[in-house]
Short mmCIF file of C-alpha atoms in Angstrom, two decimals:
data_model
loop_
_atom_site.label_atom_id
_atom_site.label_comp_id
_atom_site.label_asym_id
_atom_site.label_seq_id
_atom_site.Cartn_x
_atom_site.Cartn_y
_atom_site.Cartn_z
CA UNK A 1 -15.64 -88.13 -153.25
CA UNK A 2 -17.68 -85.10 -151.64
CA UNK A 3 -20.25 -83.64 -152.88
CA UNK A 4 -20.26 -81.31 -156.35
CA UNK A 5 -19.33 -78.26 -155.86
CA UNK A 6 -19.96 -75.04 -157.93
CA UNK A 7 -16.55 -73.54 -157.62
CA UNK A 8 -15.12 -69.99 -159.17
CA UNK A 9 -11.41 -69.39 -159.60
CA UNK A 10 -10.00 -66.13 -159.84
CA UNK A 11 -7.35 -65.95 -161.93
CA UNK A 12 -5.71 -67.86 -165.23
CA UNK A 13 -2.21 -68.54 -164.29
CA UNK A 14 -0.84 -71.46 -164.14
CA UNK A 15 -2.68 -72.46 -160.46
CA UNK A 16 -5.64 -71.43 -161.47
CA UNK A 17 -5.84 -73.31 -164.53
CA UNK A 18 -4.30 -76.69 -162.60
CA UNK A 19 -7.18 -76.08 -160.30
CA UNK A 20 -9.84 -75.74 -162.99
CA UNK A 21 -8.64 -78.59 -164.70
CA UNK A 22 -8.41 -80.70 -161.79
CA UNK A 23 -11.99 -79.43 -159.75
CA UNK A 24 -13.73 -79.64 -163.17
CA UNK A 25 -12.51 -83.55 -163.61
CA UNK A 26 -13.64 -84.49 -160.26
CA UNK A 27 -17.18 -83.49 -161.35
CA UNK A 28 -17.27 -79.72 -159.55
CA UNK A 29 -18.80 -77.08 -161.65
CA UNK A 30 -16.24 -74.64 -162.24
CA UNK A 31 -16.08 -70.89 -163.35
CA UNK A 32 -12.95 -68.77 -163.92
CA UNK A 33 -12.70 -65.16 -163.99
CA UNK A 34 -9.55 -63.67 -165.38
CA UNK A 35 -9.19 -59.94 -165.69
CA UNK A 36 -7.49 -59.52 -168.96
CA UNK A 37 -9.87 -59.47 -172.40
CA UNK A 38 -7.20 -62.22 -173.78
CA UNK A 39 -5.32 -64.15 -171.29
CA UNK A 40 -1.82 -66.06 -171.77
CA UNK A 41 1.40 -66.62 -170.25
CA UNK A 42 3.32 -63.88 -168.42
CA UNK A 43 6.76 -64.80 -168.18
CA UNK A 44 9.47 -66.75 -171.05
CA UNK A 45 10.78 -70.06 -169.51
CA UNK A 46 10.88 -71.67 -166.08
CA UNK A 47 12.26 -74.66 -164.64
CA UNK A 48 9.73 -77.64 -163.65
CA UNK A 49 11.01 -79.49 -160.76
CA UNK A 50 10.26 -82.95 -160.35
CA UNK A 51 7.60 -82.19 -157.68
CA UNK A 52 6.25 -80.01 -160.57
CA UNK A 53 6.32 -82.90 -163.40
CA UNK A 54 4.52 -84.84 -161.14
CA UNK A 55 1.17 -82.91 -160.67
CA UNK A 56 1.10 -82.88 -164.67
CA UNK A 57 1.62 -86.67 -164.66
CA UNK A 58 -1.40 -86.75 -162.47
CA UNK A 59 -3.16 -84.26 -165.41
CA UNK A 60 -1.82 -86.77 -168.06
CA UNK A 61 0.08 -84.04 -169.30
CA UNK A 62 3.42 -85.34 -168.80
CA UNK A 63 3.98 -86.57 -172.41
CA UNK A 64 2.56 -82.89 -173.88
CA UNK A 65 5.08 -81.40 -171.75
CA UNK A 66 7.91 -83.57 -172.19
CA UNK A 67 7.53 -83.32 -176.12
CA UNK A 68 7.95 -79.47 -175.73
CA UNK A 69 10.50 -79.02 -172.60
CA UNK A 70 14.09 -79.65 -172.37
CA UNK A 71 15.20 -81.85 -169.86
CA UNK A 72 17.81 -80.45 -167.46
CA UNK A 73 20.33 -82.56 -165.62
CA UNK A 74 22.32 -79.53 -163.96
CA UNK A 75 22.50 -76.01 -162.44
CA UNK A 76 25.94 -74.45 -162.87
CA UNK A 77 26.82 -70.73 -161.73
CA UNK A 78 30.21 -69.10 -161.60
CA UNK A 79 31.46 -65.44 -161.13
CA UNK A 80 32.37 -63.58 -163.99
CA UNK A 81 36.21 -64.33 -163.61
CA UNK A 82 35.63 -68.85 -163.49
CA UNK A 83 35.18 -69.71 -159.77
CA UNK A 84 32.39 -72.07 -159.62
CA UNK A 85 29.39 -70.76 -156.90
CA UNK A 86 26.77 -73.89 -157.98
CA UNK A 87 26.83 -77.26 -159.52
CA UNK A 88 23.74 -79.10 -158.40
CA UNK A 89 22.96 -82.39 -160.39
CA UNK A 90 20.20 -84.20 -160.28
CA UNK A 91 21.55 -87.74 -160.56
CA UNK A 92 23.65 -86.79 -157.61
CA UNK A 93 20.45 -86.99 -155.62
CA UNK A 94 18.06 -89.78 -157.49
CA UNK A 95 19.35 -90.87 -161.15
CA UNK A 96 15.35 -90.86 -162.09
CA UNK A 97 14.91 -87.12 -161.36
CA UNK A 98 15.20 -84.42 -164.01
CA UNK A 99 14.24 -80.64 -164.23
CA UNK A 100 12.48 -79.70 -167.13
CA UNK A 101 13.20 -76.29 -169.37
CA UNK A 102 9.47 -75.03 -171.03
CA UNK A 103 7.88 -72.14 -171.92
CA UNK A 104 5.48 -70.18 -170.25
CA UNK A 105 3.60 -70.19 -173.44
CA UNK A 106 3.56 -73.72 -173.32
CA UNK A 107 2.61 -74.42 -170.31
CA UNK A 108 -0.46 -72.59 -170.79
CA UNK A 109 -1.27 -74.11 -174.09
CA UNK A 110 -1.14 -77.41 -172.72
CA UNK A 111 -3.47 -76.27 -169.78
CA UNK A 112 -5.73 -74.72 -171.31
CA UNK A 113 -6.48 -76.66 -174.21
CA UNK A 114 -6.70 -79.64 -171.76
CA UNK A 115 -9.52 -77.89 -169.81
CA UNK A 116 -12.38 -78.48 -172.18
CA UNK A 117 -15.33 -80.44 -170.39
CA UNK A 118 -17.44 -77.96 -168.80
CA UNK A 119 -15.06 -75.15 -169.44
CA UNK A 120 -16.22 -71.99 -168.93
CA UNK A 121 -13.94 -68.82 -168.38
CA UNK A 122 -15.46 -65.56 -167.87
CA UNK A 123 -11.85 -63.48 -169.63
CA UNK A 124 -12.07 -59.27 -169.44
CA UNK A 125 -13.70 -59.83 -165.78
CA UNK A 126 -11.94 -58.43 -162.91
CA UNK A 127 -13.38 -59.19 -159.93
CA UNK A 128 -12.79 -56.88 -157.01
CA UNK A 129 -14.77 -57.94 -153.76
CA UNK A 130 -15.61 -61.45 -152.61
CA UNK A 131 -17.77 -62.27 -150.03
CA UNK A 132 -16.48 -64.97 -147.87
CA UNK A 133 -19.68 -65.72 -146.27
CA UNK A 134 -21.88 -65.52 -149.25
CA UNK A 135 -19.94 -66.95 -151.97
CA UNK A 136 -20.32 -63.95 -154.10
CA UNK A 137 -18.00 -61.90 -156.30
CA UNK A 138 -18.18 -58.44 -157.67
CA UNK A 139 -16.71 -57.31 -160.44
CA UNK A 140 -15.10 -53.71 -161.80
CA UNK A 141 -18.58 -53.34 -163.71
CA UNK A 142 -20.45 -53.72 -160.85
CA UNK A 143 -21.99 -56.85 -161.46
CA UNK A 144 -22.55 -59.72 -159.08
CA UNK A 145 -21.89 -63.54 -159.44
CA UNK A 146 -23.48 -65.21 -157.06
CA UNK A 147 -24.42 -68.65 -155.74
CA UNK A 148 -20.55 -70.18 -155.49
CA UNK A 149 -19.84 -72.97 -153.02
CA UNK A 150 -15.99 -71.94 -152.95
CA UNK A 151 -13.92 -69.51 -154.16
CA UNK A 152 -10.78 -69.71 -155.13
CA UNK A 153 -8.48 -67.04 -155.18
CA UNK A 154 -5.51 -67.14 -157.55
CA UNK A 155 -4.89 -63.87 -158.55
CA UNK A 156 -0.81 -64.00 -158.69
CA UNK A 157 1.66 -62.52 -156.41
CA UNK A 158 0.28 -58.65 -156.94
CA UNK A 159 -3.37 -59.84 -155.59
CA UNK A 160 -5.58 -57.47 -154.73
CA UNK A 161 -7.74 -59.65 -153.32
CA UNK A 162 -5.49 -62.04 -150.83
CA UNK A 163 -6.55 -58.98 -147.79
CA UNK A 164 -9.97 -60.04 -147.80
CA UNK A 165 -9.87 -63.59 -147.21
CA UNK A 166 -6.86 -63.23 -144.75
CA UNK A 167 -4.09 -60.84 -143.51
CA UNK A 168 -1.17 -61.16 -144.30
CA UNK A 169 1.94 -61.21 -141.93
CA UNK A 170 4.27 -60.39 -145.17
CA UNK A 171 3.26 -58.46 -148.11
CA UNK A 172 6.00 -56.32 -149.43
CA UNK A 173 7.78 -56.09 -153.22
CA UNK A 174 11.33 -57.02 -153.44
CA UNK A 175 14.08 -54.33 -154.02
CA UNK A 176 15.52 -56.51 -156.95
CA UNK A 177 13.69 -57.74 -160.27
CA UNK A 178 15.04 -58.74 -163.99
CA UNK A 179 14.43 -58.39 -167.25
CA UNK A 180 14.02 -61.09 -169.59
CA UNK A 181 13.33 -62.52 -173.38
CA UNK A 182 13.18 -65.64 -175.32
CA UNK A 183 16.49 -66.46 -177.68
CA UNK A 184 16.95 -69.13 -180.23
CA UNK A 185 19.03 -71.91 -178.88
CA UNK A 186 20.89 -72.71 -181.81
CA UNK A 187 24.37 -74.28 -181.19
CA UNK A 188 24.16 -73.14 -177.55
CA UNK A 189 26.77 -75.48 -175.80
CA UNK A 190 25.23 -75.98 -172.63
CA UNK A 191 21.63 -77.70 -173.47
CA UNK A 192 20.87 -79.66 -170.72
CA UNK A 193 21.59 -76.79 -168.33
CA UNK A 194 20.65 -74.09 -166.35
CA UNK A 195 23.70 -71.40 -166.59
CA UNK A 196 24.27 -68.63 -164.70
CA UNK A 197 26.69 -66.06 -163.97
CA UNK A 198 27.21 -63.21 -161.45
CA UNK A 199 29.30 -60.06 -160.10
CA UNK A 200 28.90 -60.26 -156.82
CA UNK A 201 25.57 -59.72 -156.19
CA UNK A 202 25.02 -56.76 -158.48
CA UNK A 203 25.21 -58.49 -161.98
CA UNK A 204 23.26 -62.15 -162.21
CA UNK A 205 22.74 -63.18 -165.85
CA UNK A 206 21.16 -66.70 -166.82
CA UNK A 207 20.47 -68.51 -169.78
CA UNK A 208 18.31 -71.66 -169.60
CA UNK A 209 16.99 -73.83 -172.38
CA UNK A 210 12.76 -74.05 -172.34
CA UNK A 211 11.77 -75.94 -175.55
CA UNK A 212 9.41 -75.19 -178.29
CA UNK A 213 5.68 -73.94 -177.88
CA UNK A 214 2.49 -76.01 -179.23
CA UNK A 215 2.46 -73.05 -182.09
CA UNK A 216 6.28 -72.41 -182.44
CA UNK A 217 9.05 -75.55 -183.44
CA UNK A 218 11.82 -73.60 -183.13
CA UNK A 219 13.43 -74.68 -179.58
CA UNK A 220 14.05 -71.63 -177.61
CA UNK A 221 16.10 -70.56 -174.79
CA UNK A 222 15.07 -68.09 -171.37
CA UNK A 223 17.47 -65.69 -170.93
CA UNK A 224 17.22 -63.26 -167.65
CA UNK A 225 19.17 -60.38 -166.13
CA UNK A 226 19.87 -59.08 -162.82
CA UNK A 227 18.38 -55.23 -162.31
CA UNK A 228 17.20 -53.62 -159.23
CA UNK A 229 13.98 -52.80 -159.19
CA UNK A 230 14.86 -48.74 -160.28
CA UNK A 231 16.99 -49.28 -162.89
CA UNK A 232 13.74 -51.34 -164.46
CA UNK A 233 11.58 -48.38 -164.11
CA UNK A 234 14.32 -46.00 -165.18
CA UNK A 235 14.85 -47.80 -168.43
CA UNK A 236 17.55 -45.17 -168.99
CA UNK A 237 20.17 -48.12 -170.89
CA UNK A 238 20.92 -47.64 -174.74
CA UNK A 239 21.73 -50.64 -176.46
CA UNK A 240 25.40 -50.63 -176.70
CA UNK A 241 25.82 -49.47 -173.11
CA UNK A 242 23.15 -52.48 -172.09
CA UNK A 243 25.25 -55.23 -174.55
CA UNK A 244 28.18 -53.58 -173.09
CA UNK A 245 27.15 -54.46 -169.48
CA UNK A 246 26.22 -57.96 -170.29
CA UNK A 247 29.43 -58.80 -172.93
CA UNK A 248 31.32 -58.04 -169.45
CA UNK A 249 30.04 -60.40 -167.52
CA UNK A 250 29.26 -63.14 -170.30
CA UNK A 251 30.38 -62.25 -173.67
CA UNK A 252 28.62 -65.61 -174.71
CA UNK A 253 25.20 -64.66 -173.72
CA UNK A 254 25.85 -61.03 -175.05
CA UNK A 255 26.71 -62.95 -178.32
CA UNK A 256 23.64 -64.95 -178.47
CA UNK A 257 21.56 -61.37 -177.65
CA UNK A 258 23.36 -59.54 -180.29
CA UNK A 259 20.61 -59.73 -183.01
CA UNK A 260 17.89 -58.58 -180.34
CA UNK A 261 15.95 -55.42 -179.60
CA UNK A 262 17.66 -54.90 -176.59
CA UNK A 263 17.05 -53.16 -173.75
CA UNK A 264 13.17 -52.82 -175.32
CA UNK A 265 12.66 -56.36 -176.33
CA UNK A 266 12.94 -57.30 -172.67
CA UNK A 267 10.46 -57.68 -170.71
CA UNK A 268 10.78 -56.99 -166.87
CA UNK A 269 10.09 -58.95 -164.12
CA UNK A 270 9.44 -58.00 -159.99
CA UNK A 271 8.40 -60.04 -157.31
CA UNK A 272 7.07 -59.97 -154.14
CA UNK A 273 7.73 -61.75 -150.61
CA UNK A 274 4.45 -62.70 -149.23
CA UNK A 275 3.37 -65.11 -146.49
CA UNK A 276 -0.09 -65.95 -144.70
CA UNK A 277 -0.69 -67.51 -141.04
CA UNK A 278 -3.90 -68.46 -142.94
CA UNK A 279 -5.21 -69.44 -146.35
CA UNK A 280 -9.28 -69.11 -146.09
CA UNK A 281 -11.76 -68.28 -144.71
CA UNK A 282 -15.76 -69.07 -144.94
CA UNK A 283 -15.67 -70.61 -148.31
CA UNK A 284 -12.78 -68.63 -149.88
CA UNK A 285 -9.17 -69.98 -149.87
CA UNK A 286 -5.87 -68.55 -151.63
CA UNK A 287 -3.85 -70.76 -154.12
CA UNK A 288 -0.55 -70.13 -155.89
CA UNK A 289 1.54 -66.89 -155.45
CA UNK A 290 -1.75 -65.01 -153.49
CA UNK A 291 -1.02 -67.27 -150.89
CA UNK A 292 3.13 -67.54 -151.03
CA UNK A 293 4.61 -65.64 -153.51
CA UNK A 294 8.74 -65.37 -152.74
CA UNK A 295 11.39 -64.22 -155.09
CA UNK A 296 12.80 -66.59 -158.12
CA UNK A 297 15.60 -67.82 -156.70
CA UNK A 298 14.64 -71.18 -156.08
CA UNK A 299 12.72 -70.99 -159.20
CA UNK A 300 9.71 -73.06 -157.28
CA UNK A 301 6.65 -70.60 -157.89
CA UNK A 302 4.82 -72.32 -160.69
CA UNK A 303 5.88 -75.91 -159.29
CA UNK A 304 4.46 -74.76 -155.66
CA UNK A 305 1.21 -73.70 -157.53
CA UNK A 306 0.84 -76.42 -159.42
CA UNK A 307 1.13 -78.61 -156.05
CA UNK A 308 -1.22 -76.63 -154.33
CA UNK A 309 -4.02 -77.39 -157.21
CA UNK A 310 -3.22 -81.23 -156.63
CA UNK A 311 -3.43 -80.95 -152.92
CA UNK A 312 -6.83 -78.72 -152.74
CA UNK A 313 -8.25 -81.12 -155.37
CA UNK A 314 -7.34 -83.91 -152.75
CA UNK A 315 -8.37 -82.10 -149.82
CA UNK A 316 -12.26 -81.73 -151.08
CA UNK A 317 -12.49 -85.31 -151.86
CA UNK A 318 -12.51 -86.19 -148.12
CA UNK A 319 -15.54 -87.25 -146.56
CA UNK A 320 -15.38 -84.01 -144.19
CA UNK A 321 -17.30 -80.40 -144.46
CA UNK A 322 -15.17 -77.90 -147.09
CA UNK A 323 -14.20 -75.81 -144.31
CA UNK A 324 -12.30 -78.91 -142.86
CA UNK A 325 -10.93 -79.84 -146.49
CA UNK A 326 -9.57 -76.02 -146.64
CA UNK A 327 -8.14 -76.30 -143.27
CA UNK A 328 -6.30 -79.67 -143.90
CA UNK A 329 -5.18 -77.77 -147.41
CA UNK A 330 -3.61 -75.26 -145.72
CA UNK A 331 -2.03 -77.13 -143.05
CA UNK A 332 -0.57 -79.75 -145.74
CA UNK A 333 0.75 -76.81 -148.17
CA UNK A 334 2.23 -74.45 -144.77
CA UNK A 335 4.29 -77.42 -144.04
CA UNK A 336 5.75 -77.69 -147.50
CA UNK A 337 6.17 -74.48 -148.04
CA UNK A 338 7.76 -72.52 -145.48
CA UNK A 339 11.31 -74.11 -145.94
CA UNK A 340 11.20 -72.53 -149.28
CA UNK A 341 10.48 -69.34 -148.03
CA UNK A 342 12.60 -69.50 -145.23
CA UNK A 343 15.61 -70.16 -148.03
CA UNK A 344 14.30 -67.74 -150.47
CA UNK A 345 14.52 -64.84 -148.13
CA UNK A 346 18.18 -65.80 -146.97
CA UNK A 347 19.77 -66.80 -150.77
CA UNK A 348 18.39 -63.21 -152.74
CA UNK A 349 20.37 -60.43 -150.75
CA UNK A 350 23.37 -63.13 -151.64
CA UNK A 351 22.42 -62.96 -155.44
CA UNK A 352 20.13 -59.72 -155.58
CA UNK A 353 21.76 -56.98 -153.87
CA UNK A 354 24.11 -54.34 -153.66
CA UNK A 355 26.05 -56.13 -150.58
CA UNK A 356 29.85 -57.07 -150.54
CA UNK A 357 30.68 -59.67 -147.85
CA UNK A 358 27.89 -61.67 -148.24
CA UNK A 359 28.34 -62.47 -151.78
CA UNK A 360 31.94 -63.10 -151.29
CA UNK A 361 31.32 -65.62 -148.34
CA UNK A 362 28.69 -66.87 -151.32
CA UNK A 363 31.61 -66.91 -153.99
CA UNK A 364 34.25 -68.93 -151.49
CA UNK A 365 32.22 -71.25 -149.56
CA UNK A 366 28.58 -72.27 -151.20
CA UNK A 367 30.50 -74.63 -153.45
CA UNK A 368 32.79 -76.45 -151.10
CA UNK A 369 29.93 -76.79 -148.43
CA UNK A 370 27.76 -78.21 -151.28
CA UNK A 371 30.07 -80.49 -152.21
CA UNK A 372 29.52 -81.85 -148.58
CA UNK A 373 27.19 -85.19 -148.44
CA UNK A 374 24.57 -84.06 -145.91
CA UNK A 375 24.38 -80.77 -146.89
CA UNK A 376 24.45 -81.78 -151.26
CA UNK A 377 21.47 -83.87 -150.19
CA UNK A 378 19.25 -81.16 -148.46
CA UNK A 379 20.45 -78.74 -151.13
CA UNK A 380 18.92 -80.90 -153.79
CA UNK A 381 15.94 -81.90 -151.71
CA UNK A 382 14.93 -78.04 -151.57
CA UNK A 383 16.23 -77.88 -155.38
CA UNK A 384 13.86 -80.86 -156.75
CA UNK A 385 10.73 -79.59 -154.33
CA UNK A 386 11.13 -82.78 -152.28
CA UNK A 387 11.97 -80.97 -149.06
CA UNK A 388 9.53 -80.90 -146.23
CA UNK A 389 10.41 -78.74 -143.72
CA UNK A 390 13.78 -78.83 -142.08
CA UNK A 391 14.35 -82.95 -142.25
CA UNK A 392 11.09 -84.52 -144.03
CA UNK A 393 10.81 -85.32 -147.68
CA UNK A 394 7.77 -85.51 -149.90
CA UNK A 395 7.25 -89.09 -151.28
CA UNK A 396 6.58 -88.98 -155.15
CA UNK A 397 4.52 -91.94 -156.84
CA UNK A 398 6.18 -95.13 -157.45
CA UNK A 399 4.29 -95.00 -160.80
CA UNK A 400 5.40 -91.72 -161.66
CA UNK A 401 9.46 -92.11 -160.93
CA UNK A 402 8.98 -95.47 -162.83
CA UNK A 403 8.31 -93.49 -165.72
CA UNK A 404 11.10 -91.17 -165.38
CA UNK A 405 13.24 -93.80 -164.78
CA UNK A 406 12.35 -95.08 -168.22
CA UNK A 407 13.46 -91.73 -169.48
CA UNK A 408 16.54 -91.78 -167.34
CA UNK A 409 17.68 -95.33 -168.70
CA UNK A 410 16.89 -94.30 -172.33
CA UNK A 411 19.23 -90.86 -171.52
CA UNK A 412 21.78 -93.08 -170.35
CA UNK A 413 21.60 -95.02 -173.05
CA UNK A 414 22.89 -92.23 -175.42
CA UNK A 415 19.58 -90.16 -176.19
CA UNK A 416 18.00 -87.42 -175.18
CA UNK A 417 13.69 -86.06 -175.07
CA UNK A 418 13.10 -84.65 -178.43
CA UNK A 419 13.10 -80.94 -178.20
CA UNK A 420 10.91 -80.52 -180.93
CA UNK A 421 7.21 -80.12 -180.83
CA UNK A 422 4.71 -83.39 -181.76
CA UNK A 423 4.46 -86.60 -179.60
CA UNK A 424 7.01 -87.49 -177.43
CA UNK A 425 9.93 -89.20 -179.68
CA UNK A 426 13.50 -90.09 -178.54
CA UNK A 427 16.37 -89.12 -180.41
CA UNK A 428 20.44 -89.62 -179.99
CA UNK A 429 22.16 -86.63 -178.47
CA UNK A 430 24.34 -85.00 -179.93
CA UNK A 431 27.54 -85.63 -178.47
CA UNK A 432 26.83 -89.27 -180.23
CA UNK A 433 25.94 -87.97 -183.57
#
């Protein structure tokens, strides 16, 4: 262990609550400043990949989220008109392995109630300038916080503060964003996996099931839909015309939408494509989506920030100076990372765009060549988070797969992770009922 450290984090998202959590255990003094008078969870439901499951593990949170998740054993996508595009399955690649449906919401429930020894979050205080040198922030009121040690910056993938630790060599908002909403899951047929469907690359719909929330039973699904980035800021779409456009590409998921506010229950969604040749400088350092935000399509941003916590936690407990911990942080996370980004960039014009041919290459060939065994196995490498770079795979605990290979042989077994809120509880699926 290194010395304590007074540490401030800006920003309450899910990498900069990992990182509180995780600095504040290893005896740092930690201070986060979040700009919003109430903060919570932006988003509905996400996918945790295994490399995602396992920083929790390492929180002791993996029985909190397991209790409230639903576990997902495959990704299917077809067009509109049958033809499968996607059918990745876990099992295919380790039988232990697992993606896990939650909630946003309870995500950060879990986090933040977790972070309770020497908690203290500074909400309503947006911080504007930080000195890299000095270790000081200033805020929109004009105030200084001084004194800091390191600063971490975790402001999300709009940051306004990622330019002044570090240029960046990308920084520019994606064409193509979505709107989405939480649905009851009901009777929904498909609850162990991620379903998509798409026109081309014009219409992408998806439903996937998340779980129940520390405050809410009732087990939930994400649903999300395809809309350039005008078309969310028009907001032109009545309600029939909007059902209309969705009952034509999935009358199923237009079905299970039929009871809801639509379009103005949905929220929308845009991202940004943004990359760093370096993540600090003096004392400062970027975490999370400030430091490689990249569109959803491999649905890896809050499982890369969650990672990056884990690793900058392990980084400062080297017997070495913090700017050396920083620099071997960013060197481990760059060579994680930029396979995912290199994929991300090339997969959204084939699902996000107005293009022709290369969604119809897409639609003919990205399910035979998947089917392929070298290239099924790098698919789900990249898929589970377990890629490194273009041939090296990150090694997950022995202790940690043990326990989901617990869950696995239980699953097998004819049961399933209770959906339901409470402690974690098996119970017989319902195909055996």
């Amino acid at each position: 262990m290194g010395k304590r450290l007074r540490i401030a984090v800006v920003g309450y998202g899910s990498g900069g609550q990992a990182a509180a959590l995780l600095l504040s255990r290893d005896g740092h003094a930690v201070e986060v400043f979040e700009r919003v008078p109430h903060p919570g969870p932006v988003g509905a439901g996400f996918l945790l990949q295994p490399i995602g499951l396992h920083v929790l593990w390492e929180l002791g949170l993996l029985d909190a989220v397991l209790a409230h998740g639903r576990p997902i054993a495959r990704l299917f996508g077809e067009t509109a008109a049958g033809r499968a595009v996607m059918d990745m399955r876990y099992a295919e690649l380790d039988r232990r392995l697992f993606g896990l449906g939650l909630q946003r919401g309870a995500l950060f429930q879990l986090l933040d109630a977790a972070w309770q020894d020497g908690r203290c979050l500074h909400a309503g205080c947006a911080i504007v300038e930080v000195d890299t040198q000095a270790g000081r922030l200033i805020d929109a009121e004009g105030r200084i916080h001084a004194g800091f040690d390191l600063v971490v910056v975790a402001d999300g993938a709009a940051s306004s503060l990622r330019g002044q630790i570090a240029p960046a060599t990308l920084d520019r908002p994606y064409p193509w964003g979505a709107q989405w909403c939480l649905v009851e899951q009901r009777h929904w047929p498909w609850a162990d996996e991620l379903r998509q469907r798409y026109v081309a690359a014009r219409c992408m719909a998806g439903m996937l099931p998340v779980g129940t929330r520390p405050d809410d039973p009732v087990p939930r699904m994400s649903f999300f839909w395809s809309l350039p980035v005008a078309a969310l800021d028009a907001g032109a779409d009545t309600a029939s015309s909007w059902h209309a456009g969705l009952a034509a590409v999935w009358p199923e998921a237009a079905d299970w939408l039929a009871s809801t506010d639509v379009p103005r229950a949905l929220a929308p969604a845009r991202y940004r494509d943004t990359a760093h040749r370096r993540w600090h400088r003096g004392c400062a350092v970027l975490l999370g989506d400030a430091a490689h935000a990249m569109s959803p399509q491999l649905g890896q941003g809050v499982n890369m920030a969650l990672l990056d916590a884990l690793v900058l936690r392990d980084a400062l407990r080297l017997p070495v100076p913090t700017a050396e911990a920083l620099a071997r942080y960013q060197t481990q996370r760059r060579d994680h990372i930029g396979i995912y980004h290199f994929w991300s960039r090339w997969l959204t014009p084939l699902f996000q765009s107005e293009r022709k041919f290369g969604p119809a290459l897409r639609d003919a060939l990205f399910h035979p060549l998947s089917r392929l065994p070298g290239g099924r196995g790098q698919m789900l490498r990249v898929l589970t988070g377990t890629r490194r770079g273009w041939l090296g795979k990150v090694v997950l605990p022995p202790a940690f797969l043990l326990q989901l290979e617990e869950l696995a042989v239980a699953a097998r077994a004819g049961a399933v992770l209770a959906p339901q809120g409470g402690p974690p509880r098996m119970q017989r699926s319902v195909a055996d009922q």
